[in-house]
Structures are given as structure tokens and as C-alpha cells.
Amino acid sequence: MLICYLPWAGSGYVINFLCYYNKTKFFMINKTFTYKDQEYFASLSGDYNPIHLDRVYARRSLFGAIVVHGIHQIVCGLELWLSNTNSYYKFKSIDAMFIEPVKLNQKIFYKFIQNQYVVEIQILNEVNSVVSKIEYEYEDWSGRQKCGIQNRSPKKERAVKNLINDLFGYADTIDLMLNLEELETKYPHLRSKLPNSQLAFLLSATRIVGMYCPGENSIFNSLNIQFTADKKDYNIKYKVKKIHKRLNIVSICTYSNFAIGAIKAVIRPPMVTQPSAAALSQLVRPDEFKGQRALIIGGSRGIGETTLKLLAVGGADVTFTYFTGALEADVIVHELKQIGVKVTCFQMDALNGRDIAIKLKGTQLNSLYYFPTPHIFSGSKGVFQKIQFQKFCDYYLFPLVSIVENGVKNGLKKVFYPSTTSINELVNGMWEYSVAKMAGELLCEILEKQYNPLLIYKPRLPRVSTDQTKSVIPVNNEATETVMVEQLRKFSAL
């Protein structure tokens, strides 16, 4: 017999279906996490890691955007599950694994599979790949709170920047706390139907990983909690149990009078810093690029940043654009000014044709360098995603047409369009990126014919050291400045 109905699910959730079949309960709900959700959870848990809250910081991280706390995903799932019952429960165990990041405003699906007193929650992305998985065993509970906790929020503080060698023998204690009034506003079922101490212990895990151990450069990988007898306890002890240096994995043990937890966290690589203008000035002659009136689209970081510095110290007249990296752009302008080199910059949305036309009107240039890009490593292995491919096309194809059209009116003669060796390699998980870059190469040929005698140089660049190419496991990236000096000289000779 199949029975379906729609339960209450709270604000921000959409029920897809709920059914019972052979006493096993299934239902799916979709959800997107907003920035307000992030702020709320940071206040509730005390995990203020900038990867979850700072847009500028997060875009230069391994993931290229703000990511949702892994424990936040669990907490939302538990609230949804509890919203379908009037009973009271307490956990016996919780197991969680966070496979892929969930990003801000990304649509995900909660899939609940319940059999007796065991529940599995799978969190799926839009192509039906599992990004997180949680399983928990529970038992009936009287609803009477027996464990004591501090009814307050953790204080707001900066995450500690620990390196892997700082973590050997690391141990500390944090207070066990939970602001019950704040919890009530968004998660009323968690507030009333689970022991507050168990939820506080769960929340402490994200604070430990995100703020202290490893701290700022952390990724929450997995969690196991075994709950024991109800005993009063006001703090959580934790210590580093094991470190795997090659994989940058840290194993952490957490414990209190009523629970024992095992956490695995990954130390993610820090931001990549491009060489200084002073250092780059040693690679080129002061007049090597003299005569170029260069416009660099997307010059506040990565290959674009190195390119503009090389051109500027080589005598070119350089203007560059940025979209969200205003602070980074100011730093670059100031850095070049310190060594007597002047460049100009302005904010522009390369995905907005009207903004392009307004910002480029009257801009005199003879050389264009085109570097805008979304996060490259964002595909799923074995799946070609239409949405992902469209995003790459939105960056690599359509704006180029508008910019070239406006540039030709203002003296544009040559275009540098960076392609990629991933086209040759067809890396699984980067198919959308590779195909979009192939389409970009073809578009360049079309634009050359349309605006003859315009020249477009489209080298397939190797993997170089930028924010886009860093990884948890170290890989060999070529030096950005070495690759770009060679390519800029070839472009100048055209």
C-alpha cells in the first residue's frame, strides 16, 4: 500500500513527495541557503569562518564562492524530519560525510529514507549527485531535559590560521552552549523535540573545525558521534588524534560526559599570491611593450593580475577592469604606483552588455586581454551539466562579442583570448569548461572574419598557479609569470 501526503516544512522548503512503502518512509524536499541563513547559523554555532560569510574571501578560495556549513545542512535536515512528528527523540549516534561543497543559493534536495529507528538523509544537487550524507539512530525520549548547557550564543571572533605543523598534539576545551531563544526562531522542532545538550554538542563540531582546529583554512570532511548516558556537562574537550600530511587530513577526537565524537577535517590551501610588480619588472625590459594601449578585462587576480603587471612594468599604457575585487584592484594600483608605474582601473560587469557599452564608450585601445571566468573546477565527474556549460558560455562567449564590437570602434587591433590545454586532455569533471573554451576558439575565428583585419591570439595555456588551480593534494602548476612572459612576447610580435 502506498500513502502520500504533504507535511509542514517551514519557510524556504518545498516538498517534492512523501510516501510510505513496506514501512520504509521516503520523502524529498528542496532547499536553497541564503546569505541570511548563513548569518543566522554563524551566530547560533559560533562558526564565523570567512569561507561561509565573506564573499570576496570565498571567491578566492578553493571553492570560488561562499559555501554552506556542513553542520548547517544536518541541522536543517533534522528540523525537517522532526516537523513530521509530535514525538520526542534523542540520538544514539550520528554519522555524516560531506562529499562536495554546497554553495550559497545553490538548489539542493533532501532525500529522507527512514526504517524503524534509523534515518538516512542524502543531500543531492541538481544533477542528482550526492553532495552530503547523514545517517542517525535514535530512540524515544521523555522530553525532560537532564543535561545542563549554557543558554547563550558563542562570542564572535576571528578564525585561527593554523598550518598543519601547528596541529600536532593540539588540544583544548570549549564551552558547551546553545541560545535557546535564537534556536526557537528558526528551528522550533529542534528546540522542543531533541535534548538541547545533544544539539549543542553537534553545533560545537563546526565551531571546533571552522574556528580553531584546523581553523580558517579548513574543510569539514566527516563526523561520527556516539551518545551515551545523560549527564550534566558544560564543556567539550577536543584533541588532534592523527595527521595525514600528504593528504592534509586531520583526525580530531571530541568528548564530554555524554558523548564522544570523531571528526575528520581537511586543511585547504591558502590563497595564491601573484608575484609583485617589482619582481616582475626583472623579467621584461622597461620599453618592451611600449606603444600598447591595453585593456585587460578581469585583472584583479590570477593570470589577469600577472599580465597587467608585466605589461605595465614593460611600458604599456594599461587599463584594467574588475567586478567584485575592488579592494584587490586598489592594492594593485598602489603597488605599481610605488615603483613609479601608473595604471587605471574601473568596475565593470562583463556579463552585462549594457554595462559594457557604457563603460567602454570612448575608451581608446589597440590591445585587448580577456580574462573573466567563473569557478573552473565546478563540474561533476561523469556528468555533462547543461547549467554549468551555460555558465561558462556566459563568461567566455557572449561578453567577448560585445567587448570586441565596442573595442573595434575605439581602435582595437589585437585580442589575447586565453584558451586551455584541458581541451587536449578532456579531464573528467571539466567537460563543460573544455567545450566552452573550444567554442570560444571558434568564436574568435568568426570575430576575426567579421572584423578583418582584427587579430585574435588564442593560446592553449597550461595549468598555472592561481586561485583557480590550487588543490588540497599538491599538484605541479607552472609559474604564471614564466608562462605569461613568453605568451605576451608572442602576442606583441603579431
C-alpha angles and dihedrals in degrees: 000000000000120000122183131183141151118247129199108275108175132236119326097022132105121200113225098180144323125201145156122223124172089344092301113119122217131178139152130209129180124220142172123202116225130202089256088056088054093051091048094050093046089055092046096047103028092234103134096161107157092231085073100041115018112079096192093047093045095051089061092048129096090271100044094226144043111295128206118247110258091225089051088061090052094048092051090049092051092050090052092049093049092048088072096060141053093206130102122238142178128202127251093183143349126203121184136174125188108205105169131011120263108217132209113281091006113142112237135173128225112214114193122199114182128183117172107305097345123087128188119196118195118191111207133190125222093278091053096253117144110245097172135013129197129181125181138175119210143175137206117282134198093229093237113129111231102164120077122227135168110261098221143088123261113256119260112252143150119273116251116247103225123175120210093258089055091062103063106115092000113163136159146147129241130189119261107232143153129182099224095189091052091046091052093059095064108011108036094157092054088049095054108026105045132053106267091221092060092051090046090053090051092050091049089065094066091046092051094049100037099041110026119007111059086346127183098007096051140126119194106229109170144344137201123182127182113193120209134180122336106262131158113258134156103189145044124223121206138178139176109258102180140357125206102199099188093054095032091233122153122197114206130190119209125186146169136165092283107030145033122205136191118201131186117198133176124220105228121210118264123244116294114244118209119221118277122258089245091056092046091051087070091063100057138041115255091244099034095113098027113145095036116122094196129191114194116197108207103013105151097093146002122013091350092056094050091045095053092048092050092048093045096050087044092061103263122141099242133196120172137185134218133185109198100354099088094139092047091049091052090051091053093048091049093046092054092044089057090063094043100263122127125208131164131215142182139187117257136166103225090194092059113080093194092052090050092053093048097044096044097044108125094000106146113216141145099188130048126193115194117203111145113132142159121227105304103203096058104110130102121240116254094011130094105210119207093201092051093048091050091053092054091047090051088060105033104037121023100044091048090062093052094044094048091047091053093040095054088057088058101047103280112168106161137030129200108208113179114218126178143243088226085085088068094043099041092206113207107248092030100067095115091050093048095048092047090051090049088052088049091056090052091047089054090056090050092050091049090056093044095049100031125201087035112120121212119192112201111178120180100237121208123234106289132184110276139124087269096058104041117112140185092247108054115252132183110263121176118239109268094219094051093052095043097048089058094045095046090053091052090048093049091052093058 
